[in-house]
């Protein structure tokens, strides 16, 4: 993506991107654009290139950020009324690292309010339309970022993935979408949803670009105590073993099995690929099943080995997710109270009314459902039956993945049971919307990396994606494998 | 599981929401459906299984306090408040 040695300028790249953003306005991709700021930054980059000054690896490359990444350019709304007035004085670590390499933010993309949703229909600013069919959803929650890349407005965009919010919209719009191992990229400066599964990741047109973005943004951040020591930019095998031993001293089972997996991970193929039998259900779209089968054939022809996996606990992952995540949402979103920043209700006359009215008027219905479900599963009398039970089930899910990765290097599955659905189709039924996430949430609960890869289109021209899943810290090897699949397919 | 209006009121209070009657009705039905779905976890045997709250089993890391330069200052933070005066965030009368 480096442009310093190419026959173009940062200014023309950025103004092209801004023009395209304008041209595709009816898709409702951006909540705000930073035209002046972006063009100003482009001029500075061009000046540096002209003067033969050192520029970064992304010098002059325009990109978009999901509107839950804080930075002083524009308001960080999280697609909500309650944060609509928020002009952040600080910049998210991930955005800062990309800007330090010369990349230029052109605007902030639409999402389900606070990233709560699977279609970008829960946005306070209205839905983003699918890149291939304007009567269908873009997926979510990072719908705007996915469509911005799919329509070639920008070569990459940031997203967040708590239960599939990068991979599902990537799959719905025919682009690559990567959710790294939990803790790989700093979450500092990103609006919190569920702290034990939230991940920062990217949308791009190819795995090579994602690899570069990962090498720029990975690593420990003193401002996010959950970040892992940088394993991505070191030799994967050696470092995974060291880091595993250092950061997991209290769970020998996880640590040992993880190290064993890492050491058995070949840097070059052929690989053993696991296919999950339990995901082949009646509700799986027949075109998606066919795309998976043809990918399996292609992998076998390329010399890779296929193993079938029984993972019966995964069918409970969605229930676990919709207990654990709302619980963390209820806690994280209690900070939005109309006092220190954001929206304050105009008719609040007492302090209690400031809280109650600001929150009721400021949150979308889905935000309220999740906060109330969270408070339900955490409340006395229900805690053991729901919250504790779900965290115990989470251990069983992690163990099931560990067992699977003792038999294979990577797992290949659909991203979602169906391609992009019609706008409004699932908005009146929250449970139907949650079922969209049935194949994407299990790996978030286990902290594993997952990459959505575009593989086919159905007869209606809708994109079909598959996801590759690897053990923790196998991110580099996973992207290398995706590069080789892409080459084999060419 | 039936969610009564008393329970909805309790959850709204825990969540700091002041909801209209219509909203309470809609949310009550949605919550009942969602709780119905997540209750399938009853089937799973989790006896004697340790819970996982955090996938990397991290623990607290202690360090000495130190004063570091920040990206913003008092004025920058107070500028975010919906209402502020004399370096204080203003709220309606509490007592």
XYZ file of C-alpha atoms in Angstrom:
585
model
C 0.000 0.000 0.000
C 3.022 2.281 0.178
C 2.750 5.086 -2.331
C 6.035 6.961 -1.851
C 7.643 5.361 -4.912
C 4.551 5.283 -7.105
C 3.288 7.677 -9.688
C 0.560 9.242 -7.568
C 0.203 11.583 -4.616
C -1.379 11.333 -1.206
C -3.554 14.297 -2.153
C -5.031 12.572 -5.206
C -5.588 9.295 -3.294
C -7.358 11.079 -0.462
C -9.459 13.299 -2.721
C -10.426 10.237 -4.815
C -11.546 8.450 -1.652
C -13.565 11.473 -0.539
C -15.205 11.746 -3.963
C -16.203 8.083 -3.898
C -17.566 8.491 -0.373
C -19.741 11.297 -1.745
C -20.764 9.240 -4.790
C -21.986 6.327 -2.635
C -23.781 8.574 -0.150
C -27.072 6.678 -0.544
C -25.488 3.576 1.063
C -25.218 5.530 4.350
C -21.675 4.277 4.948
C -20.214 7.245 6.841
C -21.528 9.002 9.931
C -19.029 11.818 9.325
C -16.263 12.703 6.870
C -13.170 14.749 7.720
C -12.576 16.323 4.303
C -10.467 19.306 5.301
C -8.418 17.453 7.884
C -7.712 14.528 5.548
C -6.670 16.721 2.613
C -4.447 18.791 4.906
C -2.691 15.648 6.152
C -2.256 14.471 2.540
C -0.537 17.727 1.604
C 1.928 17.289 4.482
C 2.744 13.720 3.350
C 3.274 14.858 -0.253
C 5.580 17.618 0.960
C 7.647 15.077 2.907
C 7.900 12.761 -0.112
C 8.933 15.702 -2.289
C 11.657 16.629 0.199
C 12.820 13.004 0.336
C 11.997 12.832 4.043
C 11.319 9.453 5.608
C 7.641 8.478 5.453
C 5.812 5.546 7.029
C 4.714 2.234 5.568
C 1.200 3.585 4.940
C 2.173 7.066 3.788
C -0.799 8.719 2.112
C -3.091 5.685 2.277
C -6.674 6.775 3.032
C -8.680 4.658 5.463
C -11.930 4.703 7.419
C -12.521 4.056 11.095
C -15.593 2.521 12.656
C -17.269 5.284 14.635
C -16.415 3.711 17.986
C -12.688 4.583 17.728
C -11.839 7.791 19.603
C -9.874 10.590 17.973
C -10.148 14.383 17.981
C -11.131 14.418 14.268
C -14.939 14.457 14.303
C -17.315 13.248 16.998
C -17.138 9.634 18.201
C -20.823 8.771 18.306
C -20.796 4.946 18.484
C -23.909 5.460 16.282
C -25.829 6.574 19.366
C -27.638 9.666 20.542
C -25.974 9.464 23.958
C -22.451 9.858 22.500
C -23.443 12.044 19.541
C -21.931 15.225 21.107
C -18.629 13.507 22.062
C -15.553 15.143 20.568
C -12.748 13.087 22.059
C -9.542 14.784 23.186
C -7.647 11.471 22.916
C -6.779 9.077 20.080
C -7.161 5.288 20.159
C -3.761 3.542 20.219
C -4.576 1.528 17.089
C -5.555 4.648 15.117
C -2.458 6.478 16.349
C -0.182 3.618 15.211
C -1.745 3.689 11.725
C -1.487 7.488 11.531
C 2.134 7.334 12.679
C 2.799 5.226 9.565
C 1.259 7.952 7.410
C -2.257 6.547 6.887
C -5.006 9.187 6.682
C -8.493 8.851 8.215
C -11.105 10.150 5.779
C -14.153 9.468 7.920
C -16.073 7.524 10.540
C -18.235 4.591 9.494
C -21.695 3.514 10.576
C -22.360 0.654 13.002
C -25.088 -0.808 15.160
C -25.301 1.540 18.138
C -22.463 0.594 20.551
C -21.746 -2.348 18.187
C -24.900 -4.118 19.442
C -26.256 -5.923 16.408
C -25.642 -8.017 13.306
C -27.042 -5.796 10.541
C -26.145 -2.107 11.228
C -29.899 -1.510 11.438
C -29.633 -0.589 15.132
C -27.785 2.622 14.274
C -29.180 5.945 15.480
C -28.279 7.207 11.980
C -30.172 4.528 10.022
C -28.921 1.352 8.320
C -25.974 0.966 5.922
C -26.985 -0.801 2.699
C -25.318 -3.924 1.327
C -22.587 -3.291 -1.271
C -24.168 -5.743 -3.733
C -27.893 -5.256 -3.125
C -29.371 -2.091 -1.681
C -32.475 -3.893 -0.420
C -30.316 -5.987 1.914
C -28.367 -5.363 5.117
C -24.643 -4.711 5.236
C -24.250 -7.025 8.209
C -22.946 -5.797 11.486
C -22.015 -4.393 13.639
C -19.147 -2.966 11.509
C -21.369 -2.621 8.410
C -20.114 0.801 7.304
C -16.445 -0.240 7.327
C -17.190 -3.421 5.338
C -19.102 -1.550 2.620
C -16.476 1.233 2.459
C -13.869 -1.392 1.522
C -16.208 -3.439 -0.698
C -17.040 -0.355 -2.825
C -13.330 0.539 -3.078
C -13.744 3.861 -1.289
C -10.746 3.004 0.913
C -8.252 0.103 0.733
C -8.796 -0.733 4.410
C -10.983 0.137 7.386
C -10.963 -0.629 11.096
C -13.618 -2.628 12.887
C -14.355 -4.202 16.241
C -15.387 -7.838 16.683
C -17.027 -8.952 19.922
C -19.004 -11.847 18.430
C -18.605 -11.613 14.661
C -18.915 -7.870 14.001
C -16.002 -7.888 11.542
C -16.298 -11.346 9.981
C -20.051 -11.343 9.272
C -20.201 -7.961 7.444
C -16.966 -8.881 5.604
C -18.681 -12.043 4.433
C -21.916 -10.185 3.500
C -19.990 -7.713 1.307
C -17.270 -9.913 -0.219
C -14.103 -8.633 1.497
C -11.539 -10.025 3.940
C -12.229 -9.350 7.615
C -9.853 -10.307 10.421
C -10.464 -10.684 14.151
C -7.092 -11.337 15.837
C -6.322 -13.340 18.981
C -7.809 -11.591 22.034
C -5.313 -9.024 23.351
C -3.231 -8.678 20.173
C -4.195 -5.053 19.407
C -4.726 -2.425 22.112
C -8.369 -1.567 22.861
C -7.385 1.764 24.433
C -9.561 4.532 23.032
C -12.270 2.257 21.644
C -15.799 2.454 23.091
C -16.090 -0.627 25.323
C -18.743 -3.267 24.733
C -17.734 -6.581 26.340
C -14.205 -6.396 27.699
C -13.485 -10.139 27.767
C -14.236 -10.658 24.067
C -13.840 -7.221 22.349
C -11.153 -7.237 19.633
C -9.854 -4.640 17.182
C -9.421 -5.838 13.598
C -9.512 -4.904 9.926
C -11.323 -5.083 6.611
C -9.235 -5.216 3.412
C -9.267 -6.614 -0.114
C -6.510 -9.182 0.478
C -4.670 -11.022 3.300
C -1.366 -9.309 2.402
C -2.746 -5.906 3.449
C -4.155 -7.328 6.666
C -0.752 -8.840 7.443
C 0.842 -5.391 7.112
C -1.844 -3.764 9.287
C -1.353 -6.444 11.935
C 2.408 -5.935 12.001
C 1.831 -2.192 12.541
C -0.855 -2.359 15.231
C 0.041 -5.475 17.293
C 1.762 -5.309 20.620
C 1.567 -4.389 24.271
C 0.125 -1.049 25.322
C 0.556 0.213 28.882
C -2.899 1.781 28.496
C -4.558 -1.605 27.906
C -3.462 -4.135 30.514
C -5.002 -7.010 28.538
C -2.623 -6.612 25.575
C -0.217 -9.496 24.924
C 3.534 -9.129 24.343
C 4.074 -8.699 20.596
C 4.172 -12.220 19.174
C 3.078 -11.162 15.701
C 6.306 -9.547 14.554
C 8.554 -12.284 15.899
C 9.069 -15.821 14.788
C 5.642 -17.312 15.461
C 6.706 -20.664 16.766
C 9.435 -19.670 19.201
C 7.584 -16.685 20.566
C 4.255 -18.435 21.026
C 5.957 -20.934 23.304
C 7.715 -18.229 25.322
C 4.736 -15.924 25.596
C 2.453 -18.823 26.410
C 4.643 -19.885 29.298
C 5.017 -16.332 30.572
C 1.435 -15.146 30.556
C -0.415 -18.314 31.463
C 1.384 -19.554 34.555
C -1.848 -20.475 36.352
C -3.415 -22.661 33.748
C -1.021 -25.380 32.785
C -3.588 -27.250 30.766
C -4.269 -24.310 28.454
C -0.632 -23.278 28.331
C 0.701 -26.734 27.521
C -1.853 -27.626 24.943
C -1.457 -24.240 23.332
C 2.310 -24.595 23.117
C 1.976 -28.056 21.695
C -0.333 -26.688 19.033
C 1.969 -23.812 18.205
C 4.986 -26.046 17.889
C 3.154 -28.420 15.616
C 2.014 -25.525 13.438
C 3.978 -25.717 10.219
C 4.916 -22.348 8.739
C 4.420 -23.770 5.263
C 1.813 -26.292 4.150
C 0.472 -28.813 3.708
C -1.906 -28.263 6.611
C -4.572 -30.317 8.294
C -7.913 -28.512 8.164
C -10.783 -29.310 10.503
C -14.425 -29.157 9.405
C -17.038 -28.932 12.172
C -19.792 -31.534 11.622
C -22.090 -29.783 14.124
C -22.358 -26.666 11.920
C -23.916 -28.654 9.040
C -27.527 -28.113 10.106
C -30.838 -27.716 8.275
C -30.668 -23.954 8.708
C -27.409 -23.729 6.692
C -28.015 -22.077 3.307
C -27.415 -24.547 0.462
C -25.165 -22.156 -1.498
C -22.970 -21.702 1.578
C -22.763 -25.484 2.045
C -21.780 -25.818 -1.629
C -19.120 -23.087 -1.259
C -17.663 -24.892 1.757
C -17.621 -28.217 -0.118
C -15.885 -26.708 -3.115
C -13.296 -25.031 -0.859
C -12.681 -28.414 0.788
C -12.093 -29.954 -2.670
C -9.695 -27.177 -3.609
C -7.746 -27.604 -0.352
C -7.444 -31.349 -0.900
C -6.276 -30.828 -4.478
C -3.615 -28.456 -3.150
C -2.340 -31.239 -0.901
C -3.963 -30.276 2.415
C -5.599 -32.883 4.633
C -9.208 -32.640 5.844
C -10.427 -33.987 9.208
C -14.035 -33.969 10.432
C -14.616 -32.697 13.954
C -17.444 -33.319 16.418
C -17.782 -30.261 18.661
C -21.124 -30.778 20.451
C -20.605 -28.009 23.055
C -20.479 -25.294 20.374
C -24.251 -25.397 20.012
C -24.427 -23.754 23.458
C -21.941 -21.000 22.532
C -24.631 -18.549 21.425
C -26.531 -18.897 24.714
C -23.249 -18.461 26.619
C -22.444 -15.397 24.529
C -25.845 -13.756 25.113
C -25.326 -14.142 28.870
C -21.651 -13.175 29.253
C -21.683 -10.286 26.769
C -24.845 -8.521 28.064
C -23.448 -8.856 31.606
C -20.284 -7.041 30.534
C -22.330 -4.524 28.521
C -24.505 -3.698 31.542
C -21.342 -2.984 33.494
C -19.429 -1.093 30.771
C -22.368 1.049 29.647
C -23.293 2.160 33.165
C -20.694 4.935 32.692
C -22.909 6.681 30.128
C -24.980 8.753 32.541
C -25.248 12.241 31.053
C -22.932 13.788 33.637
C -19.335 13.991 32.404
C -19.724 13.758 28.623
C -22.276 12.964 25.936
C -26.001 13.709 25.830
C -27.958 15.035 28.834
C -31.752 15.074 28.706
C -33.157 18.578 28.482
C -36.141 17.896 30.780
C -34.264 16.339 33.686
C -34.992 18.307 36.845
C -33.403 16.060 39.477
C -30.144 14.082 39.500
C -32.042 10.779 39.193
C -33.856 12.164 36.171
C -30.536 13.141 34.572
C -29.473 9.490 34.737
C -32.823 7.908 33.882
C -33.936 10.234 31.101
C -30.522 10.716 29.490
C -30.045 6.944 29.302
C -33.606 6.205 28.140
C -33.488 8.864 25.435
C -29.837 8.233 24.518
C -29.787 4.448 24.014
C -31.393 2.479 21.172
C -33.888 -0.343 21.989
C -31.234 -3.053 21.433
C -28.835 -1.280 23.839
C -31.618 -1.324 26.432
C -32.411 -5.008 25.879
C -28.783 -5.983 26.367
C -28.280 -3.808 29.435
C -31.438 -5.226 31.029
C -30.535 -8.839 30.132
C -27.100 -8.192 31.630
C -28.590 -6.885 34.842
C -30.969 -9.851 34.885
C -28.234 -12.531 34.606
C -26.114 -10.729 37.195
C -28.897 -10.080 39.706
C -29.156 -12.038 42.936
C -31.177 -15.205 42.505
C -30.181 -15.609 38.839
C -26.398 -15.163 38.972
C -25.541 -18.840 39.554
C -28.080 -20.196 37.075
C -27.084 -17.870 34.254
C -23.845 -15.914 34.619
C -21.765 -18.434 36.550
C -23.124 -21.331 34.510
C -22.247 -19.516 31.258
C -18.671 -18.856 32.387
C -18.357 -22.557 33.274
C -19.715 -23.510 29.843
C -17.130 -21.159 28.359
C -14.387 -23.344 29.889
C -15.911 -26.390 28.170
C -15.968 -24.529 24.832
C -12.300 -23.562 25.211
C -11.414 -27.192 25.993
C -13.348 -28.379 22.960
C -11.291 -26.074 20.723
C -8.061 -27.270 22.361
C -9.027 -30.844 21.587
C -9.876 -29.861 17.997
C -6.513 -28.124 17.505
C -4.707 -31.271 18.656
C -6.113 -32.874 15.485
C -5.784 -30.015 13.008
C -3.897 -26.761 12.305
C -6.893 -24.620 11.319
C -10.658 -24.941 11.266
C -12.761 -23.897 8.252
C -16.453 -23.025 8.752
C -19.146 -20.787 7.304
C -19.255 -17.294 8.841
C -23.037 -17.214 9.156
C -25.833 -19.635 8.247
C -27.114 -17.374 5.421
C -25.994 -14.614 3.062
C -27.112 -10.979 3.555
C -30.800 -10.833 4.456
C -33.411 -8.201 3.572
C -33.570 -4.895 5.435
C -36.188 -5.142 8.176
C -36.415 -8.947 7.954
C -35.154 -9.592 11.487
C -35.553 -6.256 13.273
C -38.738 -7.234 15.130
C -37.301 -10.509 16.440
C -34.136 -10.056 18.559
C -33.579 -13.825 18.916
C -33.670 -14.336 15.110
C -31.068 -11.559 14.833
C -28.905 -13.225 17.527
C -28.997 -16.525 15.594
C -27.026 -14.762 12.844
C -24.009 -15.019 15.175
C -24.246 -18.746 15.849
C -21.044 -19.630 13.934
C -19.045 -16.506 14.711
C -19.358 -16.137 18.514
C -17.754 -19.415 19.668
C -14.224 -18.304 18.872
C -14.650 -14.933 20.626
C -15.470 -16.815 23.827
C -12.194 -18.728 23.450
C -10.095 -15.702 22.352
C -9.152 -17.324 19.019
C -8.288 -15.529 15.765
C -10.696 -15.789 12.812
C -10.443 -14.583 9.229
C -13.430 -14.180 6.906
C -12.428 -14.874 3.317
C -14.650 -14.103 0.317
C -15.057 -17.303 -1.713
C -18.090 -17.084 -3.981
C -21.264 -15.329 -5.047
C -24.693 -16.916 -5.160
C -27.117 -16.683 -8.105
C -28.452 -13.354 -6.791
C -24.960 -11.865 -6.764
C -24.687 -11.958 -2.958
C -21.298 -12.627 -1.412
C -20.489 -15.823 0.414
C -17.625 -15.938 2.897
C -15.975 -18.688 4.896
C -13.939 -18.300 8.049
C -10.583 -19.749 8.967
C -9.979 -20.189 12.674
C -6.660 -20.924 14.362
C -5.294 -21.478 17.866
C -4.439 -18.441 19.984
C -1.451 -16.499 18.628
C -1.508 -18.372 15.313
C -2.547 -15.101 13.581
C 0.550 -14.821 11.402
C 0.348 -18.437 10.240
C -3.389 -18.045 9.629
C -2.840 -15.056 7.331
C 0.030 -16.829 5.554
C -2.290 -19.772 4.951
C -4.974 -17.416 3.580
C -2.373 -15.950 1.193
C -1.545 -19.431 -0.077
C -5.245 -20.295 -0.542
C -5.673 -17.092 -2.517
C -2.710 -17.975 -4.766
C -3.977 -21.522 -5.274
C -7.335 -20.078 -6.303
C -5.823 -17.731 -8.883
C -39.960 -18.030 32.039
C -42.552 -15.293 32.550
C -41.169 -11.813 33.162
C -43.668 -9.851 35.267
C -44.131 -6.097 35.192
C -42.636 -5.987 38.709
C -39.475 -7.635 37.353
C -39.328 -5.241 34.401
C -39.570 -2.306 36.821
C -36.784 -3.819 38.924
C -34.511 -4.350 35.888
C -35.261 -0.825 34.625
C -34.248 0.509 38.039
C -31.017 -1.544 38.057
C -30.303 -0.225 34.543
C -31.127 3.408 35.417
C -33.824 3.712 32.722
C -37.066 5.649 32.989
C -39.267 3.765 30.526
C -42.719 4.479 29.113
C -45.480 1.888 29.560
C -45.282 1.003 25.850
C -41.520 0.468 26.092
C -41.941 -1.708 29.175
C -44.409 -3.910 27.314
C -42.180 -4.309 24.263
C -39.061 -4.932 26.309
C -40.916 -7.404 28.531
C -41.846 -9.577 25.562
C -38.339 -9.357 24.036
C -36.652 -10.161 27.333
C -38.906 -13.158 27.832
C -37.925 -14.523 24.383
C -34.213 -13.899 24.959
C -34.257 -15.470 28.419
C -36.162 -18.401 26.908
C -33.334 -18.876 24.423
C -30.428 -18.571 26.860
C -32.139 -20.928 29.317
C -31.236 -23.873 27.046
C -27.940 -23.808 28.930
C -29.786 -25.786 31.639
C -29.199 -28.919 29.519
C -25.422 -28.644 29.738
C -23.671 -30.404 32.614
C -21.188 -27.959 34.153
C -20.771 -29.658 37.517
C -17.291 -29.053 39.020
C -16.176 -27.031 35.974
C -14.082 -23.948 36.772
C -15.509 -20.748 35.231
C -13.440 -18.746 32.706
C -13.853 -14.993 33.101
C -10.826 -14.008 31.051
C -9.232 -16.211 28.384
C -5.601 -15.517 29.216
C -6.003 -15.946 32.986
C -4.288 -12.644 33.678
C -3.718 -11.319 37.151
C -3.131 -7.872 38.571
C 0.222 -6.326 37.759
C 1.417 -3.744 40.262
C 3.673 -0.782 39.677
C 4.603 2.439 41.421
C 2.411 5.441 40.661
C 4.070 7.930 38.354
C 2.974 11.228 36.879
C 3.065 11.130 33.077
C 2.060 13.697 30.469
C -1.490 13.054 29.190
C -3.145 13.718 25.858
C -5.534 16.181 27.457
C -5.879 18.373 30.541
C -8.514 19.661 32.960
C -9.926 22.161 30.473
C -10.073 19.528 27.745
C -12.005 17.134 29.970
C -14.361 19.766 31.393
C -15.161 20.868 27.837
C -16.830 17.453 27.352
C -19.342 17.972 30.157
C -22.872 19.026 29.134
C -22.778 21.700 31.838
C -19.760 23.092 33.723
C -18.886 26.181 35.735
C -15.821 27.320 37.699
C -13.945 24.047 36.997
C -16.886 21.983 38.279
C -19.356 19.759 36.429
C -22.838 21.129 37.078
C -25.781 18.847 37.951
C -29.299 19.533 39.295
C -29.698 19.972 43.034
C -28.938 16.691 44.836
C -30.360 17.365 48.317
